[in-house]
Amino acid sequence: MVRAVDRCGFGPRRRPARFAALLFTLLAAPAAAESTLPRVMSLNVCTDQLVLALAEPGQILSLSALADDPDLSFHSAIAAAYPKNRGLAEEVFLARPDIVVTGTYSLHNTTQLLRHIGTRVETFDYAQTLESVPGAVRRMGAILGREARAETIAEAYEAELAALSSPPAADAAAAIIYEQNGVVLGSGTLADSVLKAAGFRNLAAERGYEGMVPYPLELLVRDRPDLVLLASPFPGAPSLADQLVEHPAIASLKSLRRKGIAPRGSWSCAGPFTLEAVRALKALREEMAAGGEG
Amino acid sequence: MRIVAKSLKTKLSGRTVLHGIDIEVAPGSVVGLLGPNGAGKSTLLRALAGQISSEGVVGLGERSLASLSLAERGRLIAYLPQERTIGWPLSVEKLVGLGRLPWRAFGKGLSAGDIAFCRAAMEEMDVAHLADRPATELSGGEQARVLAARAIAQDTPVLLADEPASGLDPAHQMTMMAALRRLAAGKRRAVLVSLHDLTLAARWCDRIVMLKDGAVAAEGTPAETMTAETLRAVFGITAWIDRDDCGLVLAPTGLAGTP
Amino acid sequence: MNALRLSGLLILLVLMLFIGSLLIGPAALDPIAGMKGLFAGGEEAAIIIMREVRLPRALLGLIVGFSLGIAGAALQGFLRNPLAEPGLIGVSATASLGAVAIFYSGLAGSSMLALPAGALAGALVAVLIILAIAAGNTTTLTLILAGVALSSLSGALTSLALNLSPNPFASYEIIFWLLGSMKDRSMVHVWLSLPLMAAGWALILASSRALDALTFGEATAASLGTNLPRARLSIVCGVALAVGAGTAVTGAIGFIGLVVPHLIRPLTDRMPSSLLMPSGLGGAALLLAADIAARIVVPSRELNVGVLTALIGAPFFLWLVARTRREAI
């Protein structure tokens, strides 16, 4: 399996909940690498994935608290070994990293503050697609002084994506990702590129919806897409957002699937692992075609 | 219908306000309730109306007040409180019509009979010409008369009125008292009315009950009760007392004890 | 205006707005196909859009608006105060708090029944608190200040409860609970709330005589044969049921119960009981109209209907306060 790269995805922002782990953030920095590689602190779950894929273990001072959430963080199992931060400037002062990596969108004020006091902060773009992965991997490789490893990963990824990709025909099955509160993933999103690579048309993008935007329930019913991918409800804590997918009008649609048919966390951030999501969706499309469903 | 109270005792927030009052209002009579501020006049009226709980017995004809349902009380006792509340800008006619509530079945409007009662009550109180005016726009005295008309329209054997004449001009004070007398005499009503104006009480009431400190201080006809001694004892005043063809005339002249 | 004629006109208005609400939506169904889908059948998508998406929305506009209007008229009559309103005196906000506390805690699982149960409890507590404060003769100022305090407290606790929920979407739902919406509700919500609301309407209408008698204050009302404790209980439970059940499914929608009785009162004989049904109908009309506006004011971006009712209602409220002050009620 190819390892991780690039930045923050479209998933909902989750609250940092694992306070116990955070308590040790300041104490438990792993023994510094004897090498001269820069020590890094990642404040964003998507930069976490790139750091985990590329850095020497000794380089990593801490990761974002969300790195432990398997729904957002594909590498959550590896991430468990590292200290976590809450993205606070104070934590950065105390840890004194050589470089801070984070997203352009999240924690904007923190980024400004850190730059102001002279910390080197590298931000990675919010908008990501399958195509942006190799660039982000190479850039992170350069930042971490791990150019060779980054190049290997990026090349392997490019080859595999080319082999896997099957762009949709004009009459291909139309899919839509309908998340909590009726939000769809339109053009320009990682999910859009994943759907297309798997051979689906993205209905939301075709209707002119860009990014993460609300999509009227009526249009969903009228357009009757061949595949509707619904978000899985958050376990144990109800919300009205989660209840929308129980709406009888949605229940009447054909080919309802949960987004969870792709491996957990595989398409919330873009990285080499996102190919796992492409693979899962492609398998689904072939199964639908075989079953006469699409 | 006769209303009788025997050893009526009432406590308000722990303080005894009425110490065993005996009072009787016979049908066909107007009884004036006099006494200084805080003597318990309003409390007595409220107790007789069944608005506050009290010890002792209140009898209405053959029955006791306690045995009556709220709806039955509404058809037997009309109560006109001292506070003149008119919550909404209803027309005078509509407002007086609410006096007929105890007689109306749920969901039914006013019958022709109800309307006749209301007309008559408005004529009695000299407010018929205001019938279509919003009651909230009237003067204080006019509102008092409208509210009295409401109580009269309730058409009950017993009428309890708490200072219905206060704030009225002299002519309308007498209109009010004359109407109460007509009710008593013509329809055999028992009317108990609290007053502050001594002459008004003396000339228009058949009997007087004077309260002091929650007890009956004097009881009898105006001539028996409105004497220099009782006025000094109950009100602490001296008064000039005279008589004309129609009855007593009283004017307070000074505080008792001052030279 | 004649009472029958007024009710007739209001029913006509509600009917037109109800049909209007059914015909508006992003799917741009043509009216004939839409009505066919609603009543007769036809194309499957049209049937589902009409029966499962637009019908529940229009029905909720109707019944929630009716509830808010009639509850406003009842509270104004009961408290003899023209500024009494379920939203202003904190009933809606507290109903939201109740729904939020029970639903998001997950105590009732993800059962939708948690919403009305919690909202009713919240509304009941709020009405009891307000009546306790307003016992006897309260000034408008006391009533409004008590309502402001209750609304602020409930709003803050609602936000707190939503922020404490581990579900990442919960905190985004603050706006729904404070400024309600009828977007994407289903018939489940209608069936969940309608019986409770209907019980509330019945209790309120059953108190109509007491409301009339209370025009003279409590003492005279009692002397007119009114059972005041029972009337109070009916009004408390009626308002709590009507407002609580509505808030459970649409969030807190403010000002309908304030604006509507005011607009309707001059058209009636001003008797508190004559105001109940017309205020209900007027409330239904106003909420349906506001919900239509919420969908078409900003094309492609739907507003919360509670935002619109507040935009209409808050200036109206200020005007009323200024006028009440002048008249020194």
PDB file of C-alpha atoms in Angstrom, chain C residues 209-316:
ATOM      1  CA  ARG C 209     -65.371  32.242  28.707  1.00  0.00           C
ATOM      2  CA  ALA C 210     -62.772  32.610  31.422  1.00  0.00           C
ATOM      3  CA  LEU C 211     -60.700  34.826  29.140  1.00  0.00           C
ATOM      4  CA  ASP C 212     -63.706  37.073  28.544  1.00  0.00           C
ATOM      5  CA  ALA C 213     -64.524  37.253  32.250  1.00  0.00           C
ATOM      6  CA  LEU C 214     -60.898  38.107  33.026  1.00  0.00           C
ATOM      7  CA  THR C 215     -61.383  41.379  31.156  1.00  0.00           C
ATOM      8  CA  PHE C 216     -62.540  42.680  34.569  1.00  0.00           C
ATOM      9  CA  GLY C 217     -59.676  41.181  36.559  1.00  0.00           C
ATOM     10  CA  GLU C 218     -59.613  38.054  38.653  1.00  0.00           C
ATOM     11  CA  ALA C 219     -62.019  39.119  41.423  1.00  0.00           C
ATOM     12  CA  THR C 220     -64.884  39.948  39.092  1.00  0.00           C
ATOM     13  CA  ALA C 221     -64.092  36.978  36.878  1.00  0.00           C
ATOM     14  CA  ALA C 222     -64.466  34.677  39.870  1.00  0.00           C
ATOM     15  CA  SER C 223     -67.748  36.374  40.835  1.00  0.00           C
ATOM     16  CA  LEU C 224     -69.027  35.657  37.327  1.00  0.00           C
ATOM     17  CA  GLY C 225     -68.706  31.941  38.039  1.00  0.00           C
ATOM     18  CA  THR C 226     -65.261  31.451  36.498  1.00  0.00           C
ATOM     19  CA  ASN C 227     -63.192  28.651  37.948  1.00  0.00           C
ATOM     20  CA  LEU C 228     -59.887  30.504  37.916  1.00  0.00           C
ATOM     21  CA  PRO C 229     -57.588  27.658  38.984  1.00  0.00           C
ATOM     22  CA  ARG C 230     -59.063  25.472  36.261  1.00  0.00           C
ATOM     23  CA  ALA C 231     -58.827  28.257  33.683  1.00  0.00           C
ATOM     24  CA  ARG C 232     -55.199  28.840  34.630  1.00  0.00           C
ATOM     25  CA  LEU C 233     -54.438  25.142  34.279  1.00  0.00           C
ATOM     26  CA  SER C 234     -56.166  25.006  30.889  1.00  0.00           C
ATOM     27  CA  ILE C 235     -54.270  28.002  29.572  1.00  0.00           C
ATOM     28  CA  VAL C 236     -50.939  26.772  30.936  1.00  0.00           C
ATOM     29  CA  CYS C 237     -51.343  23.312  29.482  1.00  0.00           C
ATOM     30  CA  GLY C 238     -52.949  24.579  26.276  1.00  0.00           C
ATOM     31  CA  VAL C 239     -50.148  27.037  25.534  1.00  0.00           C
ATOM     32  CA  ALA C 240     -47.470  24.536  26.559  1.00  0.00           C
ATOM     33  CA  LEU C 241     -48.950  21.861  24.277  1.00  0.00           C
ATOM     34  CA  ALA C 242     -49.484  24.146  21.294  1.00  0.00           C
ATOM     35  CA  VAL C 243     -46.162  25.988  21.497  1.00  0.00           C
ATOM     36  CA  GLY C 244     -44.129  23.069  22.815  1.00  0.00           C
ATOM     37  CA  ALA C 245     -45.239  20.636  20.127  1.00  0.00           C
ATOM     38  CA  GLY C 246     -44.608  23.239  17.434  1.00  0.00           C
ATOM     39  CA  THR C 247     -41.172  24.138  18.728  1.00  0.00           C
ATOM     40  CA  ALA C 248     -40.272  20.455  18.911  1.00  0.00           C
ATOM     41  CA  VAL C 249     -40.564  20.109  15.142  1.00  0.00           C
ATOM     42  CA  THR C 250     -39.739  23.574  13.794  1.00  0.00           C
ATOM     43  CA  GLY C 251     -37.550  25.200  16.432  1.00  0.00           C
ATOM     44  CA  ALA C 252     -38.495  28.494  18.070  1.00  0.00           C
ATOM     45  CA  ILE C 253     -40.395  30.791  15.745  1.00  0.00           C
ATOM     46  CA  GLY C 254     -40.991  34.172  17.312  1.00  0.00           C
ATOM     47  CA  PHE C 255     -43.360  37.116  17.105  1.00  0.00           C
ATOM     48  CA  ILE C 256     -46.262  35.406  15.302  1.00  0.00           C
ATOM     49  CA  GLY C 257     -48.251  35.342  18.535  1.00  0.00           C
ATOM     50  CA  LEU C 258     -47.527  39.027  19.076  1.00  0.00           C
ATOM     51  CA  VAL C 259     -48.154  40.466  15.631  1.00  0.00           C
ATOM     52  CA  VAL C 260     -51.228  38.502  14.657  1.00  0.00           C
ATOM     53  CA  PRO C 261     -53.571  39.213  17.600  1.00  0.00           C
ATOM     54  CA  HIS C 262     -52.701  42.892  17.224  1.00  0.00           C
ATOM     55  CA  LEU C 263     -53.582  42.989  13.576  1.00  0.00           C
ATOM     56  CA  ILE C 264     -56.739  40.972  14.118  1.00  0.00           C
ATOM     57  CA  ARG C 265     -58.053  42.658  17.284  1.00  0.00           C
ATOM     58  CA  PRO C 266     -59.359  45.838  15.606  1.00  0.00           C
ATOM     59  CA  LEU C 267     -61.296  43.640  13.177  1.00  0.00           C
ATOM     60  CA  THR C 268     -63.185  41.931  16.009  1.00  0.00           C
ATOM     61  CA  ASP C 269     -65.417  43.134  18.838  1.00  0.00           C
ATOM     62  CA  ARG C 270     -62.197  42.964  20.933  1.00  0.00           C
ATOM     63  CA  MET C 271     -63.621  40.272  23.177  1.00  0.00           C
ATOM     64  CA  PRO C 272     -60.690  37.974  24.093  1.00  0.00           C
ATOM     65  CA  SER C 273     -62.670  34.913  23.024  1.00  0.00           C
ATOM     66  CA  SER C 274     -63.535  36.414  19.638  1.00  0.00           C
ATOM     67  CA  LEU C 275     -59.829  36.747  18.993  1.00  0.00           C
ATOM     68  CA  LEU C 276     -58.838  33.102  19.450  1.00  0.00           C
ATOM     69  CA  MET C 277     -59.887  31.432  16.196  1.00  0.00           C
ATOM     70  CA  PRO C 278     -59.089  34.430  13.954  1.00  0.00           C
ATOM     71  CA  SER C 279     -55.651  34.740  15.573  1.00  0.00           C
ATOM     72  CA  GLY C 280     -55.025  31.060  14.920  1.00  0.00           C
ATOM     73  CA  LEU C 281     -55.984  31.488  11.278  1.00  0.00           C
ATOM     74  CA  GLY C 282     -53.986  34.704  11.021  1.00  0.00           C
ATOM     75  CA  GLY C 283     -50.979  32.951  12.551  1.00  0.00           C
ATOM     76  CA  ALA C 284     -51.271  30.163   9.995  1.00  0.00           C
ATOM     77  CA  ALA C 285     -51.453  32.723   7.185  1.00  0.00           C
ATOM     78  CA  LEU C 286     -48.472  34.690   8.468  1.00  0.00           C
ATOM     79  CA  LEU C 287     -46.261  31.645   8.984  1.00  0.00           C
ATOM     80  CA  LEU C 288     -47.169  30.180   5.578  1.00  0.00           C
ATOM     81  CA  ALA C 289     -46.409  33.543   3.960  1.00  0.00           C
ATOM     82  CA  ALA C 290     -43.129  33.901   5.867  1.00  0.00           C
ATOM     83  CA  ASP C 291     -42.122  30.377   4.867  1.00  0.00           C
ATOM     84  CA  ILE C 292     -42.846  31.116   1.218  1.00  0.00           C
ATOM     85  CA  ALA C 293     -40.766  34.272   1.509  1.00  0.00           C
ATOM     86  CA  ALA C 294     -37.974  32.339   3.235  1.00  0.00           C
ATOM     87  CA  ARG C 295     -37.724  30.192   0.124  1.00  0.00           C
ATOM     88  CA  ILE C 296     -37.863  32.906  -2.525  1.00  0.00           C
ATOM     89  CA  VAL C 297     -36.298  36.046  -1.030  1.00  0.00           C
ATOM     90  CA  VAL C 298     -32.762  34.887  -1.682  1.00  0.00           C
ATOM     91  CA  PRO C 299     -32.783  32.615  -4.724  1.00  0.00           C
ATOM     92  CA  SER C 300     -30.834  29.378  -4.302  1.00  0.00           C
ATOM     93  CA  ARG C 301     -30.257  30.006  -0.619  1.00  0.00           C
ATOM     94  CA  GLU C 302     -33.035  29.261   1.830  1.00  0.00           C
ATOM     95  CA  LEU C 303     -33.463  31.428   4.950  1.00  0.00           C
ATOM     96  CA  ASN C 304     -34.645  30.269   8.351  1.00  0.00           C
ATOM     97  CA  VAL C 305     -38.285  31.244   8.649  1.00  0.00           C
ATOM     98  CA  GLY C 306     -37.638  32.386  12.228  1.00  0.00           C
ATOM     99  CA  VAL C 307     -35.282  35.019  10.827  1.00  0.00           C
ATOM    100  CA  LEU C 308     -38.086  36.427   8.693  1.00  0.00           C
ATOM    101  CA  THR C 309     -40.706  36.424  11.452  1.00  0.00           C
ATOM    102  CA  ALA C 310     -38.206  38.219  13.689  1.00  0.00           C
ATOM    103  CA  LEU C 311     -37.492  40.751  10.927  1.00  0.00           C
ATOM    104  CA  ILE C 312     -41.204  41.502  10.733  1.00  0.00           C
ATOM    105  CA  GLY C 313     -41.959  41.076  14.413  1.00  0.00           C
ATOM    106  CA  ALA C 314     -39.140  42.855  16.226  1.00  0.00           C
ATOM    107  CA  PRO C 315     -39.758  46.319  14.684  1.00  0.00           C
ATOM    108  CA  PHE C 316     -43.456  45.773  15.275  1.00  0.00           C
TER     109      PHE C 316
END
